[in-house]
Structures are given as structure tokens and as C-alpha cells.
mmCIF file of N, CA and C in Angstrom:
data_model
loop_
_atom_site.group_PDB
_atom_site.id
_atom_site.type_symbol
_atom_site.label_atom_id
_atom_site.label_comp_id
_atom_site.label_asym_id
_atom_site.label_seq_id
_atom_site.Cartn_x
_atom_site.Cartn_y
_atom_site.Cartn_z
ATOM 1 N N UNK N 23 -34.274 -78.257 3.338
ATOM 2 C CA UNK N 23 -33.957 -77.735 2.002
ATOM 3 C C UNK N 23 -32.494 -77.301 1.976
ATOM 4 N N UNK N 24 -31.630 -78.082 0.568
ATOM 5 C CA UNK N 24 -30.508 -77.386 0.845
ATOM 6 C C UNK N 24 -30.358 -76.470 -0.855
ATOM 7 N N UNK N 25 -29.789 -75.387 -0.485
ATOM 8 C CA UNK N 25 -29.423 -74.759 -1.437
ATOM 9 C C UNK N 25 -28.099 -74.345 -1.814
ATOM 10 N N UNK N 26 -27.440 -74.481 -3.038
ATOM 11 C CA UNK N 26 -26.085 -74.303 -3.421
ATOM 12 C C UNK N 26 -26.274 -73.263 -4.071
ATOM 13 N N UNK N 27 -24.806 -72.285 -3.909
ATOM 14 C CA UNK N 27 -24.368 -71.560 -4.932
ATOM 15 C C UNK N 27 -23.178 -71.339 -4.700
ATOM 16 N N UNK N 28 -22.216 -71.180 -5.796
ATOM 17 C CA UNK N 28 -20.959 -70.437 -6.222
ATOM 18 C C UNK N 28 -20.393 -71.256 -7.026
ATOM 19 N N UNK N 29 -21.482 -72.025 -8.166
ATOM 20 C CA UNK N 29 -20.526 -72.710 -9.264
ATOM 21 C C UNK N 29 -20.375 -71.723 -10.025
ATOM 22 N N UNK N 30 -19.616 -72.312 -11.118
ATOM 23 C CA UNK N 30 -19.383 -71.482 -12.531
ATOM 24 C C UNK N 30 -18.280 -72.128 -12.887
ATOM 25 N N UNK N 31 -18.470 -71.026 -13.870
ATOM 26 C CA UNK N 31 -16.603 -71.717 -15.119
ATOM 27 C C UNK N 31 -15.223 -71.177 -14.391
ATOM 28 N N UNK N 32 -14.447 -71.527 -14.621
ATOM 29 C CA UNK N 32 -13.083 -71.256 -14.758
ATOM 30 C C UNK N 32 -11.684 -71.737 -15.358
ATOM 31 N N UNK N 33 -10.495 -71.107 -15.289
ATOM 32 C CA UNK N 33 -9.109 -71.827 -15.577
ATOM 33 C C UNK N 33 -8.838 -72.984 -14.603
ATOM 34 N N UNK N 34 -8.106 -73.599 -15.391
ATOM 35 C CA UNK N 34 -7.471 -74.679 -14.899
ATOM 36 C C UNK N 34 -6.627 -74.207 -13.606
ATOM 37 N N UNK N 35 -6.189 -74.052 -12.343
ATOM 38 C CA UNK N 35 -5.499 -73.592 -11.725
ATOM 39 C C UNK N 35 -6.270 -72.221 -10.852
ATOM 40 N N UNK N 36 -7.479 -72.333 -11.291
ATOM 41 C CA UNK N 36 -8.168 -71.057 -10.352
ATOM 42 C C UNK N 36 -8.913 -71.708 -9.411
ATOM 43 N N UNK N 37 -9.502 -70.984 -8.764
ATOM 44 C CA UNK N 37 -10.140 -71.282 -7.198
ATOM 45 C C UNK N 37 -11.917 -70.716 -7.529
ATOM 46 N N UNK N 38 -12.390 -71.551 -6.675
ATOM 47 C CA UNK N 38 -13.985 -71.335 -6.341
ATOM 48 C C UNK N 38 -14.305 -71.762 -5.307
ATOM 49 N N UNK N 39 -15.494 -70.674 -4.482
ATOM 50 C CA UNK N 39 -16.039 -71.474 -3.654
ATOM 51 C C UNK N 39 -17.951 -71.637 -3.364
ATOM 52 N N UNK N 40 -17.960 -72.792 -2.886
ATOM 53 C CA UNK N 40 -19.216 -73.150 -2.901
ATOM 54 C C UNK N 40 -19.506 -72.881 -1.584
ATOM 55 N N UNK N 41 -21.353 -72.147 -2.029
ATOM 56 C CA UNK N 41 -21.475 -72.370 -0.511
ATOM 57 C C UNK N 41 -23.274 -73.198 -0.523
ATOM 58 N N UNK N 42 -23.171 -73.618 0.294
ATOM 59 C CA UNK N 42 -25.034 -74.406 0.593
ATOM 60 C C UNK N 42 -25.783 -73.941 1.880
ATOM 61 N N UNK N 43 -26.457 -73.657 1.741
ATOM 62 C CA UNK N 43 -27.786 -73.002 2.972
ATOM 63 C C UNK N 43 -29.024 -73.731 2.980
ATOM 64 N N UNK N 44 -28.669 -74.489 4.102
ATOM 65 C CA UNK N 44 -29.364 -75.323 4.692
ATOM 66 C C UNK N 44 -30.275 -75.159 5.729
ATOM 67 N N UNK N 45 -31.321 -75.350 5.961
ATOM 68 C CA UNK N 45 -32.578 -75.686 6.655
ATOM 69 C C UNK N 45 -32.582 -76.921 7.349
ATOM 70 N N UNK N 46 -31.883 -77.920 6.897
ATOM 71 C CA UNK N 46 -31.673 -78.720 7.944
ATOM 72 C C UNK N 46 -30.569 -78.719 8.591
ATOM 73 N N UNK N 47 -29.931 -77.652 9.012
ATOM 74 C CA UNK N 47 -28.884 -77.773 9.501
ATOM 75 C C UNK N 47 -28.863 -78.106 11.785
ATOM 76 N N UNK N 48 -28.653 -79.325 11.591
ATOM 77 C CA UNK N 48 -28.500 -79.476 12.927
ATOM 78 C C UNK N 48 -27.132 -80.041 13.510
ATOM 79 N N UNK N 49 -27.175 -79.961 14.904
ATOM 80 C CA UNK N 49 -25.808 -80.648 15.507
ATOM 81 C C UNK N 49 -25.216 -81.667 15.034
ATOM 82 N N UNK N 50 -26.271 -82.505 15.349
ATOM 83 C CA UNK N 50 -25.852 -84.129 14.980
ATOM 84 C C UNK N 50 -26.163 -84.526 13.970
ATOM 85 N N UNK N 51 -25.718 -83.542 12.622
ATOM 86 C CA UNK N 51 -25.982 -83.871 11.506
ATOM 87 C C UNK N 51 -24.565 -84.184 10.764
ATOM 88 N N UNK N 52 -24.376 -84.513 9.987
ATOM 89 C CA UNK N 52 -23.007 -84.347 9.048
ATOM 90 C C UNK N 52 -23.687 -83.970 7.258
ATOM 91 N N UNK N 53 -22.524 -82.539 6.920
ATOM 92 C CA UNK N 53 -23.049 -82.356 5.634
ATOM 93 C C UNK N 53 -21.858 -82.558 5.155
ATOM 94 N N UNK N 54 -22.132 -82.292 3.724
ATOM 95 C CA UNK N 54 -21.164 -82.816 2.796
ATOM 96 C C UNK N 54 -21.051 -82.707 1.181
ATOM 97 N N UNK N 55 -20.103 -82.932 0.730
ATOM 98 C CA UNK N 55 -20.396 -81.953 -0.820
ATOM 99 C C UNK N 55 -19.928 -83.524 -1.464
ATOM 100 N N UNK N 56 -20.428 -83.917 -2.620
ATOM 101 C CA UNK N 56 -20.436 -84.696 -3.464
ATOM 102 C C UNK N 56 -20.413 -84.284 -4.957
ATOM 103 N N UNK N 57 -20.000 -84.888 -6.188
ATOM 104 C CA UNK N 57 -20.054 -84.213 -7.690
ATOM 105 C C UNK N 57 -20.200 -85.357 -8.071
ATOM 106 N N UNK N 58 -20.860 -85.382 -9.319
ATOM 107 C CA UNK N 58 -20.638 -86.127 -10.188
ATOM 108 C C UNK N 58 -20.509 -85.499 -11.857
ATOM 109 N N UNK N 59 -19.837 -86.242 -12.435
ATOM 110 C CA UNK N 59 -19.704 -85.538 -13.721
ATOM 111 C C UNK N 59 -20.264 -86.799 -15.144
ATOM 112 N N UNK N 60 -20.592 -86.327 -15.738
ATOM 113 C CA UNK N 60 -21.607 -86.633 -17.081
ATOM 114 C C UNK N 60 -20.991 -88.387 -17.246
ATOM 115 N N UNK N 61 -21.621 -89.363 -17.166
ATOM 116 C CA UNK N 61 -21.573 -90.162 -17.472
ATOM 117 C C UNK N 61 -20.596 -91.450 -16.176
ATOM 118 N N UNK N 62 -20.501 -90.426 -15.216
ATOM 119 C CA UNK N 62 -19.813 -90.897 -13.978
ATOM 120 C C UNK N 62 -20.629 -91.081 -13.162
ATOM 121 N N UNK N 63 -19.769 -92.032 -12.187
ATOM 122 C CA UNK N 63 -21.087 -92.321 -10.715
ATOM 123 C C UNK N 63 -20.465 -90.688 -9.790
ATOM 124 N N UNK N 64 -21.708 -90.919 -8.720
ATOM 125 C CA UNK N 64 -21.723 -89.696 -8.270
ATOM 126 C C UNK N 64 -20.121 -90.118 -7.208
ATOM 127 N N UNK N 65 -19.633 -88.899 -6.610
ATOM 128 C CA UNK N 65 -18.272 -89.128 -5.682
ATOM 129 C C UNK N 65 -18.569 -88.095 -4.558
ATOM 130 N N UNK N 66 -18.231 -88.733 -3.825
ATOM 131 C CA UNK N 66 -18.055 -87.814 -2.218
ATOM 132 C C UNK N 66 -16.928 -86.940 -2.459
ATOM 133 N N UNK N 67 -16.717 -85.956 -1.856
ATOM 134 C CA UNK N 67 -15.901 -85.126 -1.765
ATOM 135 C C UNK N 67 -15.413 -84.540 -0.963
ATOM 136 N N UNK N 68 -16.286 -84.452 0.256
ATOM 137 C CA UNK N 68 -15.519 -84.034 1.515
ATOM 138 C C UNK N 68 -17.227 -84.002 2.265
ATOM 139 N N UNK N 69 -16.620 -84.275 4.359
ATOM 140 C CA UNK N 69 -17.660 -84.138 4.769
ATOM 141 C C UNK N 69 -17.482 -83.328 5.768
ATOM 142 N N UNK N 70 -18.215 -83.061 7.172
ATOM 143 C CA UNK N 70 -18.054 -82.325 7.654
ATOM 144 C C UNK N 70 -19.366 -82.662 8.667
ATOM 145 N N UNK N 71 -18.650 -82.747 10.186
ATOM 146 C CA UNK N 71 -19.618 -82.507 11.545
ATOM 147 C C UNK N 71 -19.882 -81.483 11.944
ATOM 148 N N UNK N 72 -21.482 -81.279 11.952
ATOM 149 C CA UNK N 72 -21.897 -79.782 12.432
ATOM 150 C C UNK N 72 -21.420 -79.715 13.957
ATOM 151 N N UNK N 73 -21.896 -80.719 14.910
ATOM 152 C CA UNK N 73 -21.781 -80.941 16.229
ATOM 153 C C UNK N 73 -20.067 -80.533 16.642
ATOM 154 N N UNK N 74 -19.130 -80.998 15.853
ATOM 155 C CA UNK N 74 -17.831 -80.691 16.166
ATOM 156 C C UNK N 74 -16.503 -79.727 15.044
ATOM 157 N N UNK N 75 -16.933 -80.351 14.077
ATOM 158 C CA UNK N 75 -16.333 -79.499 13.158
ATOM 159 C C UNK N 75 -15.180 -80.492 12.109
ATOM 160 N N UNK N 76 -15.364 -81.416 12.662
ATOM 161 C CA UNK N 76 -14.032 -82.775 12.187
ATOM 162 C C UNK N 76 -15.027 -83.174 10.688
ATOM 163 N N UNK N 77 -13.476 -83.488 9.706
ATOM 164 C CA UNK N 77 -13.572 -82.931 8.448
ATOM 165 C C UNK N 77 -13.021 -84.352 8.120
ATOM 166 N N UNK N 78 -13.896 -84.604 7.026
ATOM 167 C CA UNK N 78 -12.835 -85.995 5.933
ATOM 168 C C UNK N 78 -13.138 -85.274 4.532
ATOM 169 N N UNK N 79 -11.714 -85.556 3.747
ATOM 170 C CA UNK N 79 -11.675 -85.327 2.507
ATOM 171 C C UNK N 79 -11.097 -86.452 1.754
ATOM 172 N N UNK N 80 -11.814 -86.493 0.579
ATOM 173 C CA UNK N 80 -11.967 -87.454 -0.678
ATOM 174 C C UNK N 80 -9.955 -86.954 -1.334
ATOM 175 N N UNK N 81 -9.320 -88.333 -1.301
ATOM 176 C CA UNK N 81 -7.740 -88.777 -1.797
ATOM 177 C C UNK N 81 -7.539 -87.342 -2.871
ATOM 178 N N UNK N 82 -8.441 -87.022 -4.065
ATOM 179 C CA UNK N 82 -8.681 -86.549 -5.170
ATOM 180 C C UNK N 82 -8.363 -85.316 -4.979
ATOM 181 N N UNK N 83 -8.936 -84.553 -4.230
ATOM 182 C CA UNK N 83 -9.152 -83.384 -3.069
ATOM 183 C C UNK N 83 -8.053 -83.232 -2.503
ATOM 184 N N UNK N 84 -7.583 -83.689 -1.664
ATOM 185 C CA UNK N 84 -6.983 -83.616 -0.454
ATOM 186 C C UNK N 84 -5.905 -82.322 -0.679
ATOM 187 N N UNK N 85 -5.857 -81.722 0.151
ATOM 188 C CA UNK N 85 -4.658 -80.125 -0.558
ATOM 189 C C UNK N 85 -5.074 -79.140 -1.231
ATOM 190 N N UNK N 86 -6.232 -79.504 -1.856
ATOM 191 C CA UNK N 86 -6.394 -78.443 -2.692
ATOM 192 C C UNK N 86 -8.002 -78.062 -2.279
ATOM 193 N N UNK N 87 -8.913 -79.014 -2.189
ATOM 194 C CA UNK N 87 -10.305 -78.507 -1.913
ATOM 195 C C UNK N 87 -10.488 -79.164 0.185
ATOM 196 N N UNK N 88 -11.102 -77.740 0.739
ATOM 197 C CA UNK N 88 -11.289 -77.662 2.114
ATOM 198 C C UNK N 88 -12.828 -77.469 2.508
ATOM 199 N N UNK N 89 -13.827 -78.391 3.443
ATOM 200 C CA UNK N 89 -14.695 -78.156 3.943
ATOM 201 C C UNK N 89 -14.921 -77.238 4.903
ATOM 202 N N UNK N 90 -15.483 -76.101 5.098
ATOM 203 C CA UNK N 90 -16.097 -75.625 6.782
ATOM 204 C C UNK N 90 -17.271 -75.086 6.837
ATOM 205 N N UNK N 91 -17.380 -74.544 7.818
ATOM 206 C CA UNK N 91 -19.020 -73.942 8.499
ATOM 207 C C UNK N 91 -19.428 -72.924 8.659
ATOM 208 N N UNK N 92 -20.380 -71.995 8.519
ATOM 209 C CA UNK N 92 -20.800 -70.806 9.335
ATOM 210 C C UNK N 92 -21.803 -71.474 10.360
ATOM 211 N N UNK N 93 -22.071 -71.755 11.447
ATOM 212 C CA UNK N 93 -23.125 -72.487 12.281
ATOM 213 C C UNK N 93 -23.550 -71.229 12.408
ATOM 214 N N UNK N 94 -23.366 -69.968 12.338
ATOM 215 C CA UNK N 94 -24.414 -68.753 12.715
ATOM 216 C C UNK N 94 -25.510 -68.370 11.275
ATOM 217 N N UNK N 95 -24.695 -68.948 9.726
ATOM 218 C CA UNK N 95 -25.321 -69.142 8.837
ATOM 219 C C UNK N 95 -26.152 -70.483 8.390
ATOM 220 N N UNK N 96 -26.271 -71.243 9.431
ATOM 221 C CA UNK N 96 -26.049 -72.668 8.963
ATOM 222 C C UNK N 96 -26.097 -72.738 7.245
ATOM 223 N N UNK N 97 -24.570 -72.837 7.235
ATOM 224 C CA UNK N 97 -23.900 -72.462 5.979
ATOM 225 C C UNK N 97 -22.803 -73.371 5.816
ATOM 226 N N UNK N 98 -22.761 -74.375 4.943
ATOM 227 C CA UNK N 98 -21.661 -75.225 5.092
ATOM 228 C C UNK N 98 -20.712 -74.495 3.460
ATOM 229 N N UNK N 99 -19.539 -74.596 3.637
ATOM 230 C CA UNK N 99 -18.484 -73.879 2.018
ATOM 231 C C UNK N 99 -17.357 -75.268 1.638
ATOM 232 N N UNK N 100 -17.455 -75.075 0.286
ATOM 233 C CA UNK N 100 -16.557 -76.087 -0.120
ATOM 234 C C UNK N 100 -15.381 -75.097 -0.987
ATOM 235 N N UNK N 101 -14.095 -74.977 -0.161
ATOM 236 C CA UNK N 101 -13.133 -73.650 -1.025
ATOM 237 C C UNK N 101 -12.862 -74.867 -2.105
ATOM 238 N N UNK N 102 -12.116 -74.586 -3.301
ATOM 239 C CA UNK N 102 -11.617 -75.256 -4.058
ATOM 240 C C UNK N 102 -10.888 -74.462 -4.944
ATOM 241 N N UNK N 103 -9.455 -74.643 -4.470
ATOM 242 C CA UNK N 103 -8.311 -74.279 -5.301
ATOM 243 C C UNK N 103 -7.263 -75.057 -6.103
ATOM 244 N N UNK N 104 -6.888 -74.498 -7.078
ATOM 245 C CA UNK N 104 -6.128 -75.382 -7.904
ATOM 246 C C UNK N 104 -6.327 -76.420 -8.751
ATOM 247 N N UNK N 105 -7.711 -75.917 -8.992
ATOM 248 C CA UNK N 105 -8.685 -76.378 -9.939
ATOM 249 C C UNK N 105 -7.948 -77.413 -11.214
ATOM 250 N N UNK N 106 -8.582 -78.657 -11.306
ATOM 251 C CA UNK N 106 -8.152 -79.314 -12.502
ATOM 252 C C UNK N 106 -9.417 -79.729 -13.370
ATOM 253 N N UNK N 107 -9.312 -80.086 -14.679
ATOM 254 C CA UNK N 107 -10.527 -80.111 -15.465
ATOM 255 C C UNK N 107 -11.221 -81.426 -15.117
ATOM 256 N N UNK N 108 -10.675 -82.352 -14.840
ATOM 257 C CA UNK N 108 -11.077 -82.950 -13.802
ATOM 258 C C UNK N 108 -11.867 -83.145 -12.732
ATOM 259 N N UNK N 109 -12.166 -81.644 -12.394
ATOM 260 C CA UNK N 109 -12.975 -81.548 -11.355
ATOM 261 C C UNK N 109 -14.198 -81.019 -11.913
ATOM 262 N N UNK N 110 -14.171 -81.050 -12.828
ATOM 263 C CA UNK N 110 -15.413 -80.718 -13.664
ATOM 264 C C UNK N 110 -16.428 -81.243 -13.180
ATOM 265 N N UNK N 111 -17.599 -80.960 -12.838
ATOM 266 C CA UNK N 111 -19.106 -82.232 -12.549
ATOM 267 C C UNK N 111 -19.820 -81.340 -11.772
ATOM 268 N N UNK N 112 -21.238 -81.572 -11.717
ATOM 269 C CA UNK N 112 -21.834 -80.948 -10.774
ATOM 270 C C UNK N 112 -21.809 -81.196 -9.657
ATOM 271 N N UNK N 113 -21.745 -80.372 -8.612
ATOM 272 C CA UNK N 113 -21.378 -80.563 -7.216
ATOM 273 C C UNK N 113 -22.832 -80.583 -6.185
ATOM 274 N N UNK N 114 -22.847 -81.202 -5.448
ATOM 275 C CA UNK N 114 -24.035 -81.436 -4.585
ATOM 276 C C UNK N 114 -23.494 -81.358 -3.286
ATOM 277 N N UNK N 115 -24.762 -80.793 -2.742
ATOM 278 C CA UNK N 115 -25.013 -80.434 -1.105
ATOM 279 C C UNK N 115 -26.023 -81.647 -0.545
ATOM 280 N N UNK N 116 -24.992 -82.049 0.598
ATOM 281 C CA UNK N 116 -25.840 -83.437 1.113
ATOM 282 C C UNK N 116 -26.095 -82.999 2.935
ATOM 283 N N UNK N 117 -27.096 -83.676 3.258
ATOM 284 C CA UNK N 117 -27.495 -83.335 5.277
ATOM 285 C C UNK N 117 -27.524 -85.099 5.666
ATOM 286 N N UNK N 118 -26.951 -85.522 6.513
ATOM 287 C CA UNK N 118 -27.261 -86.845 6.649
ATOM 288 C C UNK N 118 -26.763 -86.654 8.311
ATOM 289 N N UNK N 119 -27.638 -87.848 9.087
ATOM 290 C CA UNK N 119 -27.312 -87.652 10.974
ATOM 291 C C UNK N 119 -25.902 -88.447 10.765
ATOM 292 N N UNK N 120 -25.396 -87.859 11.624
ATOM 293 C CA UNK N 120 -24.001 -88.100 12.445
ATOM 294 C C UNK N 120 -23.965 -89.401 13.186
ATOM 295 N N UNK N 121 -23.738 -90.412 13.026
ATOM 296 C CA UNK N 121 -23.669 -91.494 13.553
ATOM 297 C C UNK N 121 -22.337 -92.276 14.281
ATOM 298 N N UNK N 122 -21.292 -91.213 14.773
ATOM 299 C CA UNK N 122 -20.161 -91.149 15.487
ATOM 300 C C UNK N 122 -19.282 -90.883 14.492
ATOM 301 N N UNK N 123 -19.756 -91.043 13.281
ATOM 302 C CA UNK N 123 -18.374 -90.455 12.367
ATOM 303 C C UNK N 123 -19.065 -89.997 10.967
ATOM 304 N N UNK N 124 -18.586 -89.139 10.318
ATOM 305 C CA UNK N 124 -19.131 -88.021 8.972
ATOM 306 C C UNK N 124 -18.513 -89.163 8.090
ATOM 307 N N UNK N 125 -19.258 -89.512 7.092
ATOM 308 C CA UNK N 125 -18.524 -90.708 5.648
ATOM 309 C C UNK N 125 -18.226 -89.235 4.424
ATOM 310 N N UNK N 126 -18.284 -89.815 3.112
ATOM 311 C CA UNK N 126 -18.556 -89.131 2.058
ATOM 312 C C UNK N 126 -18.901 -90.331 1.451
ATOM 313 N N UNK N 127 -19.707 -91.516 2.187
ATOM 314 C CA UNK N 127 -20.539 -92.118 1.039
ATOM 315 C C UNK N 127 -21.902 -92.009 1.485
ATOM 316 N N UNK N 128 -22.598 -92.167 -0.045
ATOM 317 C CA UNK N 128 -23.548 -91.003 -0.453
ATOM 318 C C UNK N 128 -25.110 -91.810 0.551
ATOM 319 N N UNK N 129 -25.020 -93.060 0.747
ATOM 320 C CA UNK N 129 -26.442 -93.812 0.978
ATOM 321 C C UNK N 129 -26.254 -93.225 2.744
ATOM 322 N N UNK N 130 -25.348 -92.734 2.955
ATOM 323 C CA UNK N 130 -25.918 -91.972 5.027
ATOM 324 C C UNK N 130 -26.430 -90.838 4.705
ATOM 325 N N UNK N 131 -26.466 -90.016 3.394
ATOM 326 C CA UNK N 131 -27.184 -88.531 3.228
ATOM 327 C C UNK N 131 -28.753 -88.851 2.831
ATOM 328 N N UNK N 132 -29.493 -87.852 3.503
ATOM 329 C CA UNK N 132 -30.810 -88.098 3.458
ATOM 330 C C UNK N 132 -31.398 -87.020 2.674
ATOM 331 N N UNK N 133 -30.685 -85.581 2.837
ATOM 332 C CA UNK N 133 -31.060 -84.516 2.357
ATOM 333 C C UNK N 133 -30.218 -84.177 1.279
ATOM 334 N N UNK N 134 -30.722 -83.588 -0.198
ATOM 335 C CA UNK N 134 -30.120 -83.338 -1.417
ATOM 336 C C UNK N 134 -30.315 -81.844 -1.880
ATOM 337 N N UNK N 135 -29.012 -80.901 -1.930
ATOM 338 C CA UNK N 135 -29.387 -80.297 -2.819
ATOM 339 C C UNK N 135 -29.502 -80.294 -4.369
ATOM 340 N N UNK N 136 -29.791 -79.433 -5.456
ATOM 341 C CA UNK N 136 -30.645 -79.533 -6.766
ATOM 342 C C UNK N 136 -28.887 -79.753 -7.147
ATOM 343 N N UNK N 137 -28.144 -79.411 -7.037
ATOM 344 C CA UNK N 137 -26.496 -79.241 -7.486
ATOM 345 C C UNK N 137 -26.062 -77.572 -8.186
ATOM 346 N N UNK N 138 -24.689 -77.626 -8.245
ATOM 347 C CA UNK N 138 -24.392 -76.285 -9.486
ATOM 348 C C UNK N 138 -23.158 -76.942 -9.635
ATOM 349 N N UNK N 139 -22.895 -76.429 -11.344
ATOM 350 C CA UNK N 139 -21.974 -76.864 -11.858
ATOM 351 C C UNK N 139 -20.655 -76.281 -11.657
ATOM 352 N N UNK N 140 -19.743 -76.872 -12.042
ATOM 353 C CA UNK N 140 -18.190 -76.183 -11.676
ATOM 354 C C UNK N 140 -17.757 -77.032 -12.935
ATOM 355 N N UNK N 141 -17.326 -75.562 -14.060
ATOM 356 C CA UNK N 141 -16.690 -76.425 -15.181
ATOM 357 C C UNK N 141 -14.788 -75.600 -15.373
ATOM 358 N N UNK N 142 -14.095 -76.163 -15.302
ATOM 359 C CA UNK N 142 -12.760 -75.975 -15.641
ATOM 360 C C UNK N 142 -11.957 -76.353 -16.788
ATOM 361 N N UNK N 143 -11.659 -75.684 -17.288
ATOM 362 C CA UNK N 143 -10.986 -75.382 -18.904
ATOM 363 C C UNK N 143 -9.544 -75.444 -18.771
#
């Protein structure tokens, strides 16, 4: 079971962060945050190895939104600063096994969270 929270609204140029609490959180897993927004296909967004900690982020992202971990929470956070309206969409919590390298495409995730929204004005 994964569970998200820390969407909501904000300015264009403000920061949020997400966090997901996971039940499947294992070593050789890779999680990962994905969005999609209303009438769009869904998009990876960044991933993340529980087993090591090595991080890929989505071109879109890159600089401004950062993946990491609590492994004592198995707690994965997506910071996101510098918010553009753009980034508008609901954001999803994904668990998928580690298969020598973390993707952010969506068919290696097995586990889904329900999503929360992140809307920017």
C-alpha cells in the first residue's frame, strides 16, 4: 500500500513537498513519483533506489524537483521548488523491483498510490 500526502495549491514559484508511505517498501525495490495532468498521458518524474539511493530525474524537473528517502520511515519525498503551472497534475506514488537500474517509465511499477493533487496558479 502506498500512501501520498503533501499536495495542495500554490504560487507559481513556491515549493511543496510530497511525501508517500509505503508498505512495500523494500531494498531491491525502486520507487518513484509520476503526474499526470487532465487530459495528458501519465509522466515519470523522478525515481529512486531503495537498495542504494541513486536517483534519475525527468528533463522537466531537473533543478528544481529532488527525490529521497527516509528508509527508517520507509518514506520516499518528492521536494518541489520553483513551481510552474505546468506542473500542475496529480502526482503518484509508484513501488516497482529494481532490476539493475530505477526507470521513470511507468509499465516496471507494480505498486500505485490513489495520487494528490498539486495545483499552481
Amino acid at each position: 500500500q502506498l500512501v501520498e500526502s503533501g499536495g495542495g495549491s500554490v504560487q507559481a514559484g513556491g515549493s511543496l513537498r510530497l511525501s508517500c508511505a509505503s508498505s512495500e517498501y523494500k531494498q531491491n525495490f525502486c520507487m518513484a513519483w509520476f503526474r499526470q495532468a487532465p487530459g495528458k498521458e501519465r509522466e515519470g518524474v523522478a525515481a529512486i533506489y531503495v537498495g542504494g539511493g541513486s536517483t534519475v530525474h525527468a528533463n522537466s524537473v531537473k533543478g528544481r524537483f529532488a527525490i529521497s528517502q527516509d528508509n527508517a520511515k520507509n518514506t520516499v519525498y518528492l521536494q518541489m521548488d520553483s513551481l510552474k503551472p505546468e506542473d500542475t497534475a496529480t502526482y503518484y506514488c509508484a513501488a516497482g523491483f529494481w532490476g539493475g537500474t530505477c526507470t521513470i517509465a511507468s509499465w516496471t511499477y507494480i505498486h500505485w498510490g490513489q495520487g494528490t493533487q498539486v495545483t499552481v496558479s
